[in-house]
DNA sequence: CTCCTAGTTGGTAACTATTATTATTTGCAA
DNA sequence: TTGCAAATAATAATAGTTACCAACTAGGAG
């Protein structure tokens, strides 16, 4: 059985067809999807699924670490299979997320946090813009 | 005349009592304010002001560079007098914004942007948590 | 000064992304 | 199988913000 489904089970949650579908869609996608995009794709197989179910389960899957959530300023959050802590170049055209293996929460920034006695809850680092493909779509042709 | 009001005039916008009040409140605040907080404070002087007017003008003042806007994930945006490009430690308790004079859009990150041919629109770096004062309020006493 | 009008305002409806509620259904352990 | 906690579908509610529009006004032309 799919190890990500297994993880649901391990945590005491039930394996429902809806959860199978959500995971399936996200595993097949080459880029993170919004809740709405996930819903659209699922509805082709199972038109009766509720968007509340999508949101509920995307959040649940994030909580148990199977998915990760990209918070994007002034736009819908995007969800993807968790590949560890990362930051991205986010394309506003196609939704692609290009991983950058650098976290700014280090060095001088961490020192400043110490100096101010600040207790960190979370951090966000995101770069929005347009990927090469989306730029060509605009300009060329 | 206040040089920030002057800037409105320079850009061809009218100086209205509402705009004076918004700027006045923000100039007197020691931390960035949400639109709602700005509205509350103004309503003590001018109860008839509309929240639409507040939002409209906060955004206008950001556009002409008089204010800057802090986008905070899953929370209302905060506005402050523009003091140049900055990132902050944002306190979820009291709304304080502690400046950190470091922008992660440099070095290896910029190289990666080049390498991917990514065209940057904007970037967003924020650290949320609790300032020293708010931590004491919780723990001590 | 007075007049005129483009710019501005107040009030409110609409919107987007998301969470809450609740009656009904279902996965799965016993 | 059965029983029931967990999960779902449908829908209302929420927060933050923008859109809309009829009524008002700042400030330049005369
Ligand atoms: Mn990080
Ligand atoms: Mn920066
Ligand atoms: Zn793209
Ligand atoms: Zn604080």
PDB file of N, CA and C in Angstrom, chain A residues 69-134:
ATOM      1  N   UNK A  69       2.808  22.984   2.564  1.00  0.00           N
ATOM      2  CA  UNK A  69       1.917  24.059   2.123  1.00  0.00           C
ATOM      3  C   UNK A  69       2.740  25.289   1.800  1.00  0.00           C
ATOM      4  N   UNK A  70       2.555  25.843   0.619  1.00  0.00           N
ATOM      5  CA  UNK A  70       3.239  27.085   0.261  1.00  0.00           C
ATOM      6  C   UNK A  70       2.284  28.248   0.423  1.00  0.00           C
ATOM      7  N   UNK A  71       2.583  29.125   1.363  1.00  0.00           N
ATOM      8  CA  UNK A  71       1.761  30.322   1.573  1.00  0.00           C
ATOM      9  C   UNK A  71       2.254  31.378   0.604  1.00  0.00           C
ATOM     10  N   UNK A  72       1.363  31.918  -0.189  1.00  0.00           N
ATOM     11  CA  UNK A  72       1.760  32.895  -1.180  1.00  0.00           C
ATOM     12  C   UNK A  72       1.001  34.179  -0.932  1.00  0.00           C
ATOM     13  N   UNK A  73       1.742  35.282  -0.827  1.00  0.00           N
ATOM     14  CA  UNK A  73       1.110  36.565  -0.515  1.00  0.00           C
ATOM     15  C   UNK A  73       0.036  36.898  -1.550  1.00  0.00           C
ATOM     16  N   UNK A  74      -1.137  37.273  -1.067  1.00  0.00           N
ATOM     17  CA  UNK A  74      -2.231  37.693  -1.950  1.00  0.00           C
ATOM     18  C   UNK A  74      -2.639  36.648  -2.980  1.00  0.00           C
ATOM     19  N   UNK A  75      -2.515  35.388  -2.643  1.00  0.00           N
ATOM     20  CA  UNK A  75      -2.962  34.333  -3.555  1.00  0.00           C
ATOM     21  C   UNK A  75      -3.292  33.091  -2.741  1.00  0.00           C
ATOM     22  N   UNK A  76      -3.952  32.155  -3.377  1.00  0.00           N
ATOM     23  CA  UNK A  76      -4.313  30.921  -2.690  1.00  0.00           C
ATOM     24  C   UNK A  76      -3.065  30.117  -2.349  1.00  0.00           C
ATOM     25  N   UNK A  77      -3.092  29.456  -1.208  1.00  0.00           N
ATOM     26  CA  UNK A  77      -1.989  28.578  -0.822  1.00  0.00           C
ATOM     27  C   UNK A  77      -1.897  27.420  -1.800  1.00  0.00           C
ATOM     28  N   UNK A  78      -0.689  26.857  -1.929  1.00  0.00           N
ATOM     29  CA  UNK A  78      -0.488  25.705  -2.801  1.00  0.00           C
ATOM     30  C   UNK A  78       0.039  24.538  -1.984  1.00  0.00           C
ATOM     31  N   UNK A  79      -0.342  23.332  -2.371  1.00  0.00           N
ATOM     32  CA  UNK A  79       0.039  22.129  -1.643  1.00  0.00           C
ATOM     33  C   UNK A  79       0.821  21.195  -2.549  1.00  0.00           C
ATOM     34  N   UNK A  80       1.809  20.529  -1.964  1.00  0.00           N
ATOM     35  CA  UNK A  80       2.600  19.560  -2.721  1.00  0.00           C
ATOM     36  C   UNK A  80       3.055  18.444  -1.782  1.00  0.00           C
ATOM     37  N   UNK A  81       3.500  17.343  -2.361  1.00  0.00           N
ATOM     38  CA  UNK A  81       4.083  16.274  -1.559  1.00  0.00           C
ATOM     39  C   UNK A  81       5.291  16.835  -0.815  1.00  0.00           C
ATOM     40  N   UNK A  82       5.354  16.559   0.473  1.00  0.00           N
ATOM     41  CA  UNK A  82       6.430  17.110   1.299  1.00  0.00           C
ATOM     42  C   UNK A  82       7.800  16.565   0.893  1.00  0.00           C
ATOM     43  N   UNK A  83       8.680  17.490   0.538  1.00  0.00           N
ATOM     44  CA  UNK A  83      10.053  17.098   0.190  1.00  0.00           C
ATOM     45  C   UNK A  83      11.039  17.788   1.120  1.00  0.00           C
ATOM     46  N   UNK A  84      10.586  18.039   2.354  1.00  0.00           N
ATOM     47  CA  UNK A  84      11.445  18.706   3.323  1.00  0.00           C
ATOM     48  C   UNK A  84      11.304  20.219   3.262  1.00  0.00           C
ATOM     49  N   UNK A  85      11.914  20.886   4.222  1.00  0.00           N
ATOM     50  CA  UNK A  85      11.826  22.340   4.306  1.00  0.00           C
ATOM     51  C   UNK A  85      12.517  22.990   3.107  1.00  0.00           C
ATOM     52  N   UNK A  86      11.794  23.845   2.446  1.00  0.00           N
ATOM     53  CA  UNK A  86      12.336  24.476   1.243  1.00  0.00           C
ATOM     54  C   UNK A  86      11.700  25.836   0.997  1.00  0.00           C
ATOM     55  N   UNK A  87      12.387  26.622   0.162  1.00  0.00           N
ATOM     56  CA  UNK A  87      11.778  27.873  -0.315  1.00  0.00           C
ATOM     57  C   UNK A  87      11.825  27.812  -1.830  1.00  0.00           C
ATOM     58  N   UNK A  88      11.041  28.665  -2.490  1.00  0.00           N
ATOM     59  CA  UNK A  88      10.853  28.500  -3.933  1.00  0.00           C
ATOM     60  C   UNK A  88      10.777  29.810  -4.703  1.00  0.00           C
ATOM     61  N   UNK A  89      11.042  29.684  -6.010  1.00  0.00           N
ATOM     62  CA  UNK A  89      10.681  30.723  -6.958  1.00  0.00           C
ATOM     63  C   UNK A  89       9.308  30.328  -7.483  1.00  0.00           C
ATOM     64  N   UNK A  90       8.314  31.157  -7.207  1.00  0.00           N
ATOM     65  CA  UNK A  90       6.939  30.800  -7.546  1.00  0.00           C
ATOM     66  C   UNK A  90       6.463  31.534  -8.786  1.00  0.00           C
ATOM     67  N   UNK A  91       6.082  30.778  -9.798  1.00  0.00           N
ATOM     68  CA  UNK A  91       5.635  31.411 -11.034  1.00  0.00           C
ATOM     69  C   UNK A  91       4.168  31.818 -10.933  1.00  0.00           C
ATOM     70  N   UNK A  92       3.925  33.097 -11.137  1.00  0.00           N
ATOM     71  CA  UNK A  92       2.559  33.625 -11.072  1.00  0.00           C
ATOM     72  C   UNK A  92       1.763  33.256 -12.313  1.00  0.00           C
ATOM     73  N   UNK A  93       2.479  32.786 -13.345  1.00  0.00           N
ATOM     74  CA  UNK A  93       1.796  32.398 -14.571  1.00  0.00           C
ATOM     75  C   UNK A  93       1.241  30.991 -14.499  1.00  0.00           C
ATOM     76  N   UNK A  94       2.095  30.035 -14.162  1.00  0.00           N
ATOM     77  CA  UNK A  94       1.688  28.629 -14.245  1.00  0.00           C
ATOM     78  C   UNK A  94       1.689  27.926 -12.902  1.00  0.00           C
ATOM     79  N   UNK A  95       2.097  28.606 -11.853  1.00  0.00           N
ATOM     80  CA  UNK A  95       2.082  27.979 -10.540  1.00  0.00           C
ATOM     81  C   UNK A  95       3.270  27.086 -10.245  1.00  0.00           C
ATOM     82  N   UNK A  96       4.225  27.016 -11.156  1.00  0.00           N
ATOM     83  CA  UNK A  96       5.404  26.202 -10.902  1.00  0.00           C
ATOM     84  C   UNK A  96       6.157  26.718  -9.674  1.00  0.00           C
ATOM     85  N   UNK A  97       6.779  25.794  -8.943  1.00  0.00           N
ATOM     86  CA  UNK A  97       7.579  26.159  -7.782  1.00  0.00           C
ATOM     87  C   UNK A  97       8.978  25.607  -7.968  1.00  0.00           C
ATOM     88  N   UNK A  98       9.941  26.484  -8.206  1.00  0.00           N
ATOM     89  CA  UNK A  98      11.323  26.046  -8.394  1.00  0.00           C
ATOM     90  C   UNK A  98      12.025  26.096  -7.049  1.00  0.00           C
ATOM     91  N   UNK A  99      12.485  24.935  -6.614  1.00  0.00           N
ATOM     92  CA  UNK A  99      13.111  24.842  -5.293  1.00  0.00           C
ATOM     93  C   UNK A  99      14.408  25.631  -5.230  1.00  0.00           C
ATOM     94  N   UNK A 100      14.613  26.363  -4.133  1.00  0.00           N
ATOM     95  CA  UNK A 100      15.944  26.906  -3.876  1.00  0.00           C
ATOM     96  C   UNK A 100      16.371  26.349  -2.536  1.00  0.00           C
ATOM     97  N   UNK A 101      17.513  25.737  -2.505  1.00  0.00           N
ATOM     98  CA  UNK A 101      17.956  25.023  -1.312  1.00  0.00           C
ATOM     99  C   UNK A 101      18.560  25.918  -0.257  1.00  0.00           C
ATOM    100  N   UNK A 102      18.003  27.104  -0.106  1.00  0.00           N
ATOM    101  CA  UNK A 102      18.582  28.057   0.829  1.00  0.00           C
ATOM    102  C   UNK A 102      17.492  28.590   1.743  1.00  0.00           C
ATOM    103  N   UNK A 103      17.767  28.577   3.033  1.00  0.00           N
ATOM    104  CA  UNK A 103      16.835  29.141   4.004  1.00  0.00           C
ATOM    105  C   UNK A 103      17.482  30.357   4.642  1.00  0.00           C
ATOM    106  N   UNK A 104      16.837  31.506   4.610  1.00  0.00           N
ATOM    107  CA  UNK A 104      17.467  32.709   5.153  1.00  0.00           C
ATOM    108  C   UNK A 104      17.501  32.741   6.681  1.00  0.00           C
ATOM    109  N   UNK A 105      16.903  31.753   7.316  1.00  0.00           N
ATOM    110  CA  UNK A 105      16.876  31.727   8.782  1.00  0.00           C
ATOM    111  C   UNK A 105      18.187  31.155   9.295  1.00  0.00           C
ATOM    112  N   UNK A 106      19.265  31.925   9.187  1.00  0.00           N
ATOM    113  CA  UNK A 106      20.585  31.463   9.589  1.00  0.00           C
ATOM    114  C   UNK A 106      21.521  32.657   9.660  1.00  0.00           C
ATOM    115  N   UNK A 107      22.742  32.408  10.110  1.00  0.00           N
ATOM    116  CA  UNK A 107      23.753  33.461  10.141  1.00  0.00           C
ATOM    117  C   UNK A 107      23.311  34.708  10.879  1.00  0.00           C
ATOM    118  N   UNK A 108      23.543  35.848  10.237  1.00  0.00           N
ATOM    119  CA  UNK A 108      23.221  37.145  10.862  1.00  0.00           C
ATOM    120  C   UNK A 108      21.757  37.244  11.282  1.00  0.00           C
ATOM    121  N   UNK A 109      20.878  36.652  10.511  1.00  0.00           N
ATOM    122  CA  UNK A 109      19.458  36.721  10.852  1.00  0.00           C
ATOM    123  C   UNK A 109      19.199  36.019  12.182  1.00  0.00           C
ATOM    124  N   UNK A 110      19.794  34.844  12.350  1.00  0.00           N
ATOM    125  CA  UNK A 110      19.610  34.136  13.618  1.00  0.00           C
ATOM    126  C   UNK A 110      20.210  34.918  14.779  1.00  0.00           C
ATOM    127  N   UNK A 111      21.348  35.550  14.534  1.00  0.00           N
ATOM    128  CA  UNK A 111      21.952  36.373  15.581  1.00  0.00           C
ATOM    129  C   UNK A 111      21.000  37.477  16.014  1.00  0.00           C
ATOM    130  N   UNK A 112      20.405  38.142  15.033  1.00  0.00           N
ATOM    131  CA  UNK A 112      19.478  39.229  15.341  1.00  0.00           C
ATOM    132  C   UNK A 112      18.298  38.732  16.165  1.00  0.00           C
ATOM    133  N   UNK A 113      17.816  37.549  15.805  1.00  0.00           N
ATOM    134  CA  UNK A 113      16.708  36.958  16.550  1.00  0.00           C
ATOM    135  C   UNK A 113      17.115  36.766  18.012  1.00  0.00           C
ATOM    136  N   UNK A 114      18.311  36.196  18.229  1.00  0.00           N
ATOM    137  CA  UNK A 114      18.853  36.032  19.582  1.00  0.00           C
ATOM    138  C   UNK A 114      18.924  37.365  20.301  1.00  0.00           C
ATOM    139  N   UNK A 115      19.590  38.327  19.638  1.00  0.00           N
ATOM    140  CA  UNK A 115      19.814  39.633  20.259  1.00  0.00           C
ATOM    141  C   UNK A 115      18.519  40.289  20.720  1.00  0.00           C
ATOM    142  N   UNK A 116      17.471  40.105  19.950  1.00  0.00           N
ATOM    143  CA  UNK A 116      16.198  40.731  20.300  1.00  0.00           C
ATOM    144  C   UNK A 116      15.361  39.859  21.234  1.00  0.00           C
ATOM    145  N   UNK A 117      15.854  38.676  21.558  1.00  0.00           N
ATOM    146  CA  UNK A 117      15.086  37.765  22.404  1.00  0.00           C
ATOM    147  C   UNK A 117      13.759  37.392  21.779  1.00  0.00           C
ATOM    148  N   UNK A 118      13.747  37.352  20.449  1.00  0.00           N
ATOM    149  CA  UNK A 118      12.506  37.068  19.730  1.00  0.00           C
ATOM    150  C   UNK A 118      12.270  35.574  19.676  1.00  0.00           C
ATOM    151  N   UNK A 119      11.057  35.158  19.937  1.00  0.00           N
ATOM    152  CA  UNK A 119      10.708  33.739  19.889  1.00  0.00           C
ATOM    153  C   UNK A 119      10.001  33.429  18.569  1.00  0.00           C
ATOM    154  N   UNK A 120      10.689  32.706  17.697  1.00  0.00           N
ATOM    155  CA  UNK A 120      10.183  32.475  16.339  1.00  0.00           C
ATOM    156  C   UNK A 120       9.042  31.456  16.312  1.00  0.00           C
ATOM    157  N   UNK A 121       7.988  31.806  15.642  1.00  0.00           N
ATOM    158  CA  UNK A 121       6.870  30.885  15.430  1.00  0.00           C
ATOM    159  C   UNK A 121       7.022  30.235  14.064  1.00  0.00           C
ATOM    160  N   UNK A 122       7.123  31.041  13.032  1.00  0.00           N
ATOM    161  CA  UNK A 122       7.390  30.494  11.713  1.00  0.00           C
ATOM    162  C   UNK A 122       8.035  31.552  10.814  1.00  0.00           C
ATOM    163  N   UNK A 123       8.431  31.139   9.633  1.00  0.00           N
ATOM    164  CA  UNK A 123       9.038  32.108   8.729  1.00  0.00           C
ATOM    165  C   UNK A 123       8.588  31.821   7.313  1.00  0.00           C
ATOM    166  N   UNK A 124       8.578  32.854   6.494  1.00  0.00           N
ATOM    167  CA  UNK A 124       8.142  32.754   5.118  1.00  0.00           C
ATOM    168  C   UNK A 124       9.168  33.424   4.241  1.00  0.00           C
ATOM    169  N   UNK A 125       9.587  32.738   3.216  1.00  0.00           N
ATOM    170  CA  UNK A 125      10.483  33.356   2.232  1.00  0.00           C
ATOM    171  C   UNK A 125      10.019  32.882   0.875  1.00  0.00           C
ATOM    172  N   UNK A 126       9.606  33.804   0.063  1.00  0.00           N
ATOM    173  CA  UNK A 126       9.073  33.436  -1.238  1.00  0.00           C
ATOM    174  C   UNK A 126       9.458  34.492  -2.264  1.00  0.00           C
ATOM    175  N   UNK A 127       9.724  34.039  -3.453  1.00  0.00           N
ATOM    176  CA  UNK A 127      10.053  34.962  -4.532  1.00  0.00           C
ATOM    177  C   UNK A 127       9.040  34.704  -5.629  1.00  0.00           C
ATOM    178  N   UNK A 128       8.246  35.693  -5.958  1.00  0.00           N
ATOM    179  CA  UNK A 128       7.253  35.499  -7.012  1.00  0.00           C
ATOM    180  C   UNK A 128       7.726  36.180  -8.294  1.00  0.00           C
ATOM    181  N   UNK A 129       7.237  35.672  -9.418  1.00  0.00           N
ATOM    182  CA  UNK A 129       7.635  36.231 -10.707  1.00  0.00           C
ATOM    183  C   UNK A 129       7.192  35.293 -11.810  1.00  0.00           C
ATOM    184  N   UNK A 130       7.981  35.211 -12.892  1.00  0.00           N
ATOM    185  CA  UNK A 130       7.593  34.378 -14.019  1.00  0.00           C
ATOM    186  C   UNK A 130       8.744  33.469 -14.438  1.00  0.00           C
ATOM    187  N   UNK A 131       8.415  32.208 -14.643  1.00  0.00           N
ATOM    188  CA  UNK A 131       9.424  31.236 -15.047  1.00  0.00           C
ATOM    189  C   UNK A 131       9.772  31.461 -16.527  1.00  0.00           C
ATOM    190  N   UNK A 132      10.836  30.852 -16.977  1.00  0.00           N
ATOM    191  CA  UNK A 132      11.319  31.026 -18.347  1.00  0.00           C
ATOM    192  C   UNK A 132      10.199  30.743 -19.360  1.00  0.00           C
ATOM    193  N   UNK A 133       9.515  29.631 -19.180  1.00  0.00           N
ATOM    194  CA  UNK A 133       8.459  29.235 -20.126  1.00  0.00           C
ATOM    195  C   UNK A 133       7.368  30.298 -20.216  1.00  0.00           C
ATOM    196  N   UNK A 134       6.953  30.791 -19.048  1.00  0.00           N
ATOM    197  CA  UNK A 134       5.863  31.763 -19.049  1.00  0.00           C
ATOM    198  C   UNK A 134       6.305  33.093 -19.657  1.00  0.00           C
TER     199      UNK A 134
END
